[in-house]
Amino acid sequence: MSALRYVYAICRPFSAALTAELTGVGGVPPKLLRHGDLIAVVGAVPEGEFAAEPLRRRLEDVHWLEATARAHQGVIDALTAVTSPLPLRLATVLRDDSGVRVMMEERREDFLRTLDRLDGRVEWDVSVYAGTPEDTGKSGSSGNLADAFTRRLHDTLSECAEENRLLTPRGQDGVRETSPGEEGEKIFDAAYLVPRADSGEFVARVNGKAGEEPGIRVELTGPWAAYSFTRSTGLTGFTGLTGGTDRRS
């Protein structure tokens, strides 16, 4: 059975080499497929597993989905260490190399414009947790203090970021979100697009605010590829045969 092409990301040409030990989805090392002034990072995946109908069934398998997401993110992380990739959505699959090149040609101007905006930049994600399960939903001074703290934090971090995205702390069903192994309600969730050279200052600003308000915990993750700053273009949602969910879903 023929192999399809799993597309991880679109990049500008870069000179740094990816580690020889890097493997992606299905244990297959990713390869760089060049088309003009763009590169697609792709891997071969079996049609029996990644064609539209079998993939729909696979995406309902939690263990398969987690393993695939880890492999996908491993490739994106390796790319982020050496360049500024435009990550595509988990399980973006095209028929063959020719199909990938057609996609790059058709979306060339969008890809280049977005890559120019992301060049030399990374995403940092900041979440704030407050209170305990017994305290959630209570109003009063503690809630006001938490709101004031998140506003100050966001203002301080925004000064060091070129763009920001305020994200929804709760799920669509309204269920309180907590950090694994920790108590408290997530009251703030945001992503910041930061020049790589300014990341040290950004992290220092987060750390400087972290212990400012008792009972409030600040969680920083990153640096990531700029997932949150490509959604508005629809590029992370681009799919060929099929598509899935990205890192932040």
PDB file of C-alpha atoms in Angstrom:
ATOM      1  CA  MET A   1       0.000   0.000   0.000  1.00  0.00           C
ATOM      2  CA  SER A   2       1.346   3.440  -0.929  1.00  0.00           C
ATOM      3  CA  ALA A   3       2.575   6.000   1.597  1.00  0.00           C
ATOM      4  CA  LEU A   4       0.940   9.370   2.127  1.00  0.00           C
ATOM      5  CA  ARG A   5       2.710  12.550   3.199  1.00  0.00           C
ATOM      6  CA  TYR A   6       2.239  13.816   6.738  1.00  0.00           C
ATOM      7  CA  VAL A   7       3.048  17.547   6.812  1.00  0.00           C
ATOM      8  CA  TYR A   8       4.389  18.966  10.084  1.00  0.00           C
ATOM      9  CA  ALA A   9       5.254  22.531   9.185  1.00  0.00           C
ATOM     10  CA  ILE A  10       6.217  25.056   6.538  1.00  0.00           C
ATOM     11  CA  CYS A  11       9.542  26.893   6.882  1.00  0.00           C
ATOM     12  CA  ARG A  12      11.934  29.171   5.114  1.00  0.00           C
ATOM     13  CA  PRO A  13      15.117  27.346   4.030  1.00  0.00           C
ATOM     14  CA  PHE A  14      17.461  26.979   7.002  1.00  0.00           C
ATOM     15  CA  SER A  15      21.064  25.840   7.301  1.00  0.00           C
ATOM     16  CA  ALA A  16      21.093  24.137  10.709  1.00  0.00           C
ATOM     17  CA  ALA A  17      20.765  20.368  10.600  1.00  0.00           C
ATOM     18  CA  LEU A  18      18.105  18.472  12.505  1.00  0.00           C
ATOM     19  CA  THR A  19      19.448  15.746  14.756  1.00  0.00           C
ATOM     20  CA  ALA A  20      19.926  12.427  12.981  1.00  0.00           C
ATOM     21  CA  GLU A  21      18.039  10.654  15.783  1.00  0.00           C
ATOM     22  CA  LEU A  22      14.862  12.689  15.275  1.00  0.00           C
ATOM     23  CA  THR A  23      11.838  10.614  14.360  1.00  0.00           C
ATOM     24  CA  GLY A  24       8.273  11.668  13.783  1.00  0.00           C
ATOM     25  CA  VAL A  25       4.890  10.026  13.441  1.00  0.00           C
ATOM     26  CA  GLY A  26       5.185   6.279  13.009  1.00  0.00           C
ATOM     27  CA  GLY A  27       8.864   6.402  13.948  1.00  0.00           C
ATOM     28  CA  VAL A  28       9.769   7.788  10.514  1.00  0.00           C
ATOM     29  CA  PRO A  29      12.435  10.543  10.365  1.00  0.00           C
ATOM     30  CA  PRO A  30      11.060  13.756   8.842  1.00  0.00           C
ATOM     31  CA  LYS A  31      12.498  15.044   5.597  1.00  0.00           C
ATOM     32  CA  LEU A  32      12.694  18.509   4.063  1.00  0.00           C
ATOM     33  CA  LEU A  33      10.799  18.980   0.813  1.00  0.00           C
ATOM     34  CA  ARG A  34      11.809  22.179  -0.945  1.00  0.00           C
ATOM     35  CA  HIS A  35       9.640  24.123  -3.372  1.00  0.00           C
ATOM     36  CA  GLY A  36      11.109  27.452  -4.438  1.00  0.00           C
ATOM     37  CA  ASP A  37      11.683  29.583  -1.354  1.00  0.00           C
ATOM     38  CA  LEU A  38       9.656  27.339   0.956  1.00  0.00           C
ATOM     39  CA  ILE A  39      10.313  24.052   2.711  1.00  0.00           C
ATOM     40  CA  ALA A  40       7.713  21.580   3.904  1.00  0.00           C
ATOM     41  CA  VAL A  41       8.735  19.229   6.700  1.00  0.00           C
ATOM     42  CA  VAL A  42       7.096  15.912   5.882  1.00  0.00           C
ATOM     43  CA  GLY A  43       7.094  12.237   6.764  1.00  0.00           C
ATOM     44  CA  ALA A  44       5.801   9.135   5.017  1.00  0.00           C
ATOM     45  CA  VAL A  45       2.777   7.522   6.686  1.00  0.00           C
ATOM     46  CA  PRO A  46       0.782   4.424   5.612  1.00  0.00           C
ATOM     47  CA  GLU A  47      -2.422   4.976   3.668  1.00  0.00           C
ATOM     48  CA  GLY A  48      -4.105   2.193   5.618  1.00  0.00           C
ATOM     49  CA  GLU A  49      -3.768   4.286   8.772  1.00  0.00           C
ATOM     50  CA  PHE A  50      -3.877   7.882   7.542  1.00  0.00           C
ATOM     51  CA  ALA A  51      -6.352   7.923   4.671  1.00  0.00           C
ATOM     52  CA  ALA A  52      -9.520   9.818   5.547  1.00  0.00           C
ATOM     53  CA  GLU A  53     -11.738   7.002   6.833  1.00  0.00           C
ATOM     54  CA  PRO A  54      -9.183   5.044   8.912  1.00  0.00           C
ATOM     55  CA  LEU A  55      -7.827   8.301  10.323  1.00  0.00           C
ATOM     56  CA  ARG A  56     -11.268   9.318  11.535  1.00  0.00           C
ATOM     57  CA  ARG A  57     -11.424   6.077  13.491  1.00  0.00           C
ATOM     58  CA  ARG A  58      -7.866   6.506  14.799  1.00  0.00           C
ATOM     59  CA  LEU A  59      -8.613   9.989  16.100  1.00  0.00           C
ATOM     60  CA  GLU A  60     -11.153   8.420  18.467  1.00  0.00           C
ATOM     61  CA  ASP A  61      -8.419   6.227  19.989  1.00  0.00           C
ATOM     62  CA  VAL A  62      -6.998   8.255  22.893  1.00  0.00           C
ATOM     63  CA  HIS A  63      -3.763   6.267  23.158  1.00  0.00           C
ATOM     64  CA  TRP A  64      -3.062   6.523  19.425  1.00  0.00           C
ATOM     65  CA  LEU A  65      -3.888  10.220  19.453  1.00  0.00           C
ATOM     66  CA  GLU A  66      -1.554  10.917  22.375  1.00  0.00           C
ATOM     67  CA  ALA A  67       1.332   9.011  20.785  1.00  0.00           C
ATOM     68  CA  THR A  68       0.807  10.774  17.459  1.00  0.00           C
ATOM     69  CA  ALA A  69       0.583  14.182  19.120  1.00  0.00           C
ATOM     70  CA  ARG A  70       3.843  13.569  21.034  1.00  0.00           C
ATOM     71  CA  ALA A  71       5.647  12.543  17.845  1.00  0.00           C
ATOM     72  CA  HIS A  72       4.228  15.537  15.975  1.00  0.00           C
ATOM     73  CA  GLN A  73       5.222  17.946  18.734  1.00  0.00           C
ATOM     74  CA  GLY A  74       8.703  16.435  18.906  1.00  0.00           C
ATOM     75  CA  VAL A  75       9.323  17.413  15.297  1.00  0.00           C
ATOM     76  CA  ILE A  76       7.904  20.908  15.818  1.00  0.00           C
ATOM     77  CA  ASP A  77      10.081  21.403  18.913  1.00  0.00           C
ATOM     78  CA  ALA A  78      13.190  20.325  16.980  1.00  0.00           C
ATOM     79  CA  LEU A  79      12.341  22.795  14.220  1.00  0.00           C
ATOM     80  CA  THR A  80      11.720  25.596  16.722  1.00  0.00           C
ATOM     81  CA  ALA A  81      15.244  25.110  18.060  1.00  0.00           C
ATOM     82  CA  VAL A  82      16.779  25.922  14.667  1.00  0.00           C
ATOM     83  CA  THR A  83      14.253  28.103  12.816  1.00  0.00           C
ATOM     84  CA  SER A  84      10.825  29.760  13.089  1.00  0.00           C
ATOM     85  CA  PRO A  85       8.391  27.207  11.662  1.00  0.00           C
ATOM     86  CA  LEU A  86       4.780  27.681  10.708  1.00  0.00           C
ATOM     87  CA  PRO A  87       3.273  24.565  12.329  1.00  0.00           C
ATOM     88  CA  LEU A  88       0.392  22.849  10.586  1.00  0.00           C
ATOM     89  CA  ARG A  89      -2.411  21.050  12.340  1.00  0.00           C
ATOM     90  CA  LEU A  90      -1.997  17.569  13.742  1.00  0.00           C
ATOM     91  CA  ALA A  91      -2.740  14.941  11.068  1.00  0.00           C
ATOM     92  CA  THR A  92      -2.418  17.197   8.045  1.00  0.00           C
ATOM     93  CA  VAL A  93      -1.973  14.614   5.283  1.00  0.00           C
ATOM     94  CA  LEU A  94      -1.535  14.942   1.525  1.00  0.00           C
ATOM     95  CA  ARG A  95      -1.374  12.330  -1.199  1.00  0.00           C
ATOM     96  CA  ASP A  96       2.302  12.602  -2.165  1.00  0.00           C
ATOM     97  CA  ASP A  97       5.230  14.998  -2.621  1.00  0.00           C
ATOM     98  CA  SER A  98       3.530  16.494  -5.662  1.00  0.00           C
ATOM     99  CA  GLY A  99       0.462  17.295  -3.588  1.00  0.00           C
ATOM    100  CA  VAL A 100       2.625  18.996  -0.962  1.00  0.00           C
ATOM    101  CA  ARG A 101       4.291  21.118  -3.631  1.00  0.00           C
ATOM    102  CA  VAL A 102       0.914  22.109  -5.069  1.00  0.00           C
ATOM    103  CA  MET A 103      -0.203  23.184  -1.589  1.00  0.00           C
ATOM    104  CA  MET A 104       2.946  25.274  -1.141  1.00  0.00           C
ATOM    105  CA  GLU A 105       2.479  26.884  -4.544  1.00  0.00           C
ATOM    106  CA  GLU A 106      -1.196  27.687  -3.958  1.00  0.00           C
ATOM    107  CA  ARG A 107      -0.587  29.159  -0.498  1.00  0.00           C
ATOM    108  CA  ARG A 108       2.854  30.616  -1.188  1.00  0.00           C
ATOM    109  CA  GLU A 109       2.013  34.271  -0.502  1.00  0.00           C
ATOM    110  CA  ASP A 110       0.117  33.437   2.704  1.00  0.00           C
ATOM    111  CA  PHE A 111       2.937  31.216   3.922  1.00  0.00           C
ATOM    112  CA  LEU A 112       5.645  33.778   3.183  1.00  0.00           C
ATOM    113  CA  ARG A 113       3.713  36.616   4.797  1.00  0.00           C
ATOM    114  CA  THR A 114       3.150  34.602   7.965  1.00  0.00           C
ATOM    115  CA  LEU A 115       6.738  33.309   8.076  1.00  0.00           C
ATOM    116  CA  ASP A 116       7.999  36.879   7.816  1.00  0.00           C
ATOM    117  CA  ARG A 117       5.838  37.828  10.809  1.00  0.00           C
ATOM    118  CA  LEU A 118       7.046  34.852  12.841  1.00  0.00           C
ATOM    119  CA  ASP A 119      10.728  35.066  11.888  1.00  0.00           C
ATOM    120  CA  GLY A 120      12.950  35.129  14.965  1.00  0.00           C
ATOM    121  CA  ARG A 121       9.973  34.866  17.322  1.00  0.00           C
ATOM    122  CA  VAL A 122       8.602  32.222  19.670  1.00  0.00           C
ATOM    123  CA  GLU A 123       5.421  31.743  21.653  1.00  0.00           C
ATOM    124  CA  TRP A 124       5.305  31.749  25.447  1.00  0.00           C
ATOM    125  CA  ASP A 125       2.117  30.644  27.225  1.00  0.00           C
ATOM    126  CA  VAL A 126       1.148  31.976  30.647  1.00  0.00           C
ATOM    127  CA  SER A 127      -1.615  30.612  32.876  1.00  0.00           C
ATOM    128  CA  VAL A 128      -2.743  31.855  36.256  1.00  0.00           C
ATOM    129  CA  TYR A 129      -4.422  29.681  38.907  1.00  0.00           C
ATOM    130  CA  ALA A 130      -6.143  31.025  42.012  1.00  0.00           C
ATOM    131  CA  GLY A 131      -7.839  29.627  45.080  1.00  0.00           C
ATOM    132  CA  THR A 132      -8.873  26.058  45.830  1.00  0.00           C
ATOM    133  CA  PRO A 133     -11.901  24.073  44.685  1.00  0.00           C
ATOM    134  CA  GLU A 134     -13.733  25.262  47.835  1.00  0.00           C
ATOM    135  CA  ASP A 135     -13.039  28.890  46.977  1.00  0.00           C
ATOM    136  CA  THR A 136     -13.969  28.866  43.300  1.00  0.00           C
ATOM    137  CA  GLY A 137     -17.059  30.810  42.451  1.00  0.00           C
ATOM    138  CA  LYS A 138     -16.751  33.050  45.527  1.00  0.00           C
ATOM    139  CA  SER A 139     -16.866  36.761  44.909  1.00  0.00           C
ATOM    140  CA  GLY A 140     -15.382  39.522  46.990  1.00  0.00           C
ATOM    141  CA  SER A 141     -11.967  40.949  47.684  1.00  0.00           C
ATOM    142  CA  SER A 142     -10.020  37.797  46.745  1.00  0.00           C
ATOM    143  CA  GLY A 143     -11.610  37.764  43.295  1.00  0.00           C
ATOM    144  CA  ASN A 144     -10.939  41.472  42.836  1.00  0.00           C
ATOM    145  CA  LEU A 145      -7.326  41.021  43.836  1.00  0.00           C
ATOM    146  CA  ALA A 146      -6.937  38.150  41.360  1.00  0.00           C
ATOM    147  CA  ASP A 147      -8.463  40.209  38.554  1.00  0.00           C
ATOM    148  CA  ALA A 148      -6.211  43.153  39.339  1.00  0.00           C
ATOM    149  CA  PHE A 149      -3.185  40.857  39.408  1.00  0.00           C
ATOM    150  CA  THR A 150      -3.933  39.318  35.995  1.00  0.00           C
ATOM    151  CA  ARG A 151      -4.389  42.786  34.487  1.00  0.00           C
ATOM    152  CA  ARG A 152      -1.019  43.930  35.852  1.00  0.00           C
ATOM    153  CA  LEU A 153       0.631  40.727  34.692  1.00  0.00           C
ATOM    154  CA  HIS A 154      -0.814  40.997  31.201  1.00  0.00           C
ATOM    155  CA  ASP A 155       0.167  44.658  30.874  1.00  0.00           C
ATOM    156  CA  THR A 156       3.732  43.920  31.986  1.00  0.00           C
ATOM    157  CA  LEU A 157       4.158  40.943  29.656  1.00  0.00           C
ATOM    158  CA  SER A 158       2.546  42.726  26.708  1.00  0.00           C
ATOM    159  CA  GLU A 159       5.259  45.391  26.894  1.00  0.00           C
ATOM    160  CA  CYS A 160       7.805  42.657  26.109  1.00  0.00           C
ATOM    161  CA  ALA A 161       5.735  40.922  23.398  1.00  0.00           C
ATOM    162  CA  GLU A 162       4.936  41.930  19.839  1.00  0.00           C
ATOM    163  CA  GLU A 163       1.516  40.269  19.895  1.00  0.00           C
ATOM    164  CA  ASN A 164      -0.672  38.528  22.436  1.00  0.00           C
ATOM    165  CA  ARG A 165      -3.744  36.320  22.452  1.00  0.00           C
ATOM    166  CA  LEU A 166      -6.067  36.018  25.430  1.00  0.00           C
ATOM    167  CA  LEU A 167      -7.298  32.443  25.539  1.00  0.00           C
ATOM    168  CA  THR A 168     -10.364  30.963  27.203  1.00  0.00           C
ATOM    169  CA  PRO A 169      -9.472  29.514  30.629  1.00  0.00           C
ATOM    170  CA  ARG A 170     -12.506  27.213  30.731  1.00  0.00           C
ATOM    171  CA  GLY A 171     -13.639  24.481  28.380  1.00  0.00           C
ATOM    172  CA  GLN A 172     -16.700  24.869  26.198  1.00  0.00           C
ATOM    173  CA  ASP A 173     -18.739  22.948  28.783  1.00  0.00           C
ATOM    174  CA  GLY A 174     -17.783  25.400  31.531  1.00  0.00           C
ATOM    175  CA  VAL A 175     -15.871  22.807  33.542  1.00  0.00           C
ATOM    176  CA  ARG A 176     -13.160  24.369  35.700  1.00  0.00           C
ATOM    177  CA  GLU A 177      -9.664  23.710  34.365  1.00  0.00           C
ATOM    178  CA  THR A 178      -6.892  22.886  36.817  1.00  0.00           C
ATOM    179  CA  SER A 179      -3.204  22.209  36.386  1.00  0.00           C
ATOM    180  CA  PRO A 180      -2.233  18.519  36.761  1.00  0.00           C
ATOM    181  CA  GLY A 181      -1.339  17.737  40.355  1.00  0.00           C
ATOM    182  CA  GLU A 182      -2.342  21.198  41.553  1.00  0.00           C
ATOM    183  CA  GLU A 183      -5.455  22.708  43.078  1.00  0.00           C
ATOM    184  CA  GLY A 184      -7.039  25.946  41.980  1.00  0.00           C
ATOM    185  CA  GLU A 185      -9.039  27.373  39.160  1.00  0.00           C
ATOM    186  CA  LYS A 186      -7.417  28.672  36.006  1.00  0.00           C
ATOM    187  CA  ILE A 187      -8.467  32.321  35.860  1.00  0.00           C
ATOM    188  CA  PHE A 188      -6.173  33.547  33.102  1.00  0.00           C
ATOM    189  CA  ASP A 189      -4.643  32.008  29.989  1.00  0.00           C
ATOM    190  CA  ALA A 190      -2.689  33.919  27.358  1.00  0.00           C
ATOM    191  CA  ALA A 191      -0.115  33.440  24.629  1.00  0.00           C
ATOM    192  CA  TYR A 192       2.614  35.957  23.800  1.00  0.00           C
ATOM    193  CA  LEU A 193       4.651  36.292  20.622  1.00  0.00           C
ATOM    194  CA  VAL A 194       8.124  37.308  21.750  1.00  0.00           C
ATOM    195  CA  PRO A 195      11.335  37.942  19.814  1.00  0.00           C
ATOM    196  CA  ARG A 196      13.658  35.068  20.630  1.00  0.00           C
ATOM    197  CA  ALA A 197      16.315  37.558  21.731  1.00  0.00           C
ATOM    198  CA  ASP A 198      13.899  39.037  24.300  1.00  0.00           C
ATOM    199  CA  SER A 199      12.836  35.717  25.805  1.00  0.00           C
ATOM    200  CA  GLY A 200      15.151  36.103  28.790  1.00  0.00           C
ATOM    201  CA  GLU A 201      13.541  39.399  29.724  1.00  0.00           C
ATOM    202  CA  PHE A 202      10.073  37.947  29.219  1.00  0.00           C
ATOM    203  CA  VAL A 203      10.795  34.996  31.525  1.00  0.00           C
ATOM    204  CA  ALA A 204      12.278  37.369  34.117  1.00  0.00           C
ATOM    205  CA  ARG A 205       9.091  39.461  34.043  1.00  0.00           C
ATOM    206  CA  VAL A 206       6.967  36.362  34.622  1.00  0.00           C
ATOM    207  CA  ASN A 207       9.186  35.228  37.489  1.00  0.00           C
ATOM    208  CA  GLY A 208       9.120  38.705  38.994  1.00  0.00           C
ATOM    209  CA  LYS A 209       5.339  38.658  39.150  1.00  0.00           C
ATOM    210  CA  ALA A 210       4.940  35.020  40.179  1.00  0.00           C
ATOM    211  CA  GLY A 211       5.078  35.526  43.948  1.00  0.00           C
ATOM    212  CA  GLU A 212       3.456  38.936  44.060  1.00  0.00           C
ATOM    213  CA  GLU A 213      -0.009  37.853  45.232  1.00  0.00           C
ATOM    214  CA  PRO A 214      -0.541  35.157  47.895  1.00  0.00           C
ATOM    215  CA  GLY A 215      -2.760  32.286  46.804  1.00  0.00           C
ATOM    216  CA  ILE A 216      -2.110  32.907  43.101  1.00  0.00           C
ATOM    217  CA  ARG A 217       0.143  30.654  41.044  1.00  0.00           C
ATOM    218  CA  VAL A 218       1.624  31.595  37.663  1.00  0.00           C
ATOM    219  CA  GLU A 219       2.577  28.861  35.199  1.00  0.00           C
ATOM    220  CA  LEU A 220       4.863  29.551  32.223  1.00  0.00           C
ATOM    221  CA  THR A 221       5.445  27.157  29.321  1.00  0.00           C
ATOM    222  CA  GLY A 222       7.540  27.539  26.197  1.00  0.00           C
ATOM    223  CA  PRO A 223       9.207  28.524  24.079  1.00  0.00           C
ATOM    224  CA  TRP A 224       6.853  27.025  21.497  1.00  0.00           C
ATOM    225  CA  ALA A 225       6.381  27.420  17.801  1.00  0.00           C
ATOM    226  CA  ALA A 226       3.854  30.225  17.344  1.00  0.00           C
ATOM    227  CA  TYR A 227       0.691  28.116  17.175  1.00  0.00           C
ATOM    228  CA  SER A 228      -1.567  30.783  18.640  1.00  0.00           C
ATOM    229  CA  PHE A 229      -0.470  33.410  16.114  1.00  0.00           C
ATOM    230  CA  THR A 230      -1.232  31.522  12.916  1.00  0.00           C
ATOM    231  CA  ARG A 231      -4.872  30.602  13.537  1.00  0.00           C
ATOM    232  CA  SER A 232      -6.267  33.864  12.207  1.00  0.00           C
ATOM    233  CA  THR A 233      -4.729  33.099   8.818  1.00  0.00           C
ATOM    234  CA  GLY A 234      -6.306  29.660   8.690  1.00  0.00           C
ATOM    235  CA  LEU A 235      -2.877  28.188   7.994  1.00  0.00           C
ATOM    236  CA  THR A 236      -2.741  25.887  11.005  1.00  0.00           C
ATOM    237  CA  GLY A 237      -6.117  24.657   9.898  1.00  0.00           C
ATOM    238  CA  PHE A 238      -4.970  23.868   6.362  1.00  0.00           C
ATOM    239  CA  THR A 239      -5.587  20.232   5.550  1.00  0.00           C
ATOM    240  CA  GLY A 240      -5.176  18.080   2.491  1.00  0.00           C
ATOM    241  CA  LEU A 241      -6.884  14.732   2.816  1.00  0.00           C
ATOM    242  CA  THR A 242      -7.583  15.104   6.507  1.00  0.00           C
ATOM    243  CA  GLY A 243      -6.988  17.199   9.592  1.00  0.00           C
ATOM    244  CA  GLY A 244      -7.044  16.986  13.351  1.00  0.00           C
ATOM    245  CA  THR A 245      -6.339  19.226  16.312  1.00  0.00           C
ATOM    246  CA  ASP A 246      -3.321  21.324  17.176  1.00  0.00           C
ATOM    247  CA  ARG A 247      -1.259  21.516  20.356  1.00  0.00           C
ATOM    248  CA  ARG A 248      -3.554  23.875  22.178  1.00  0.00           C
ATOM    249  CA  SER A 249      -6.833  22.048  21.455  1.00  0.00           C
TER     250      SER A 249
END
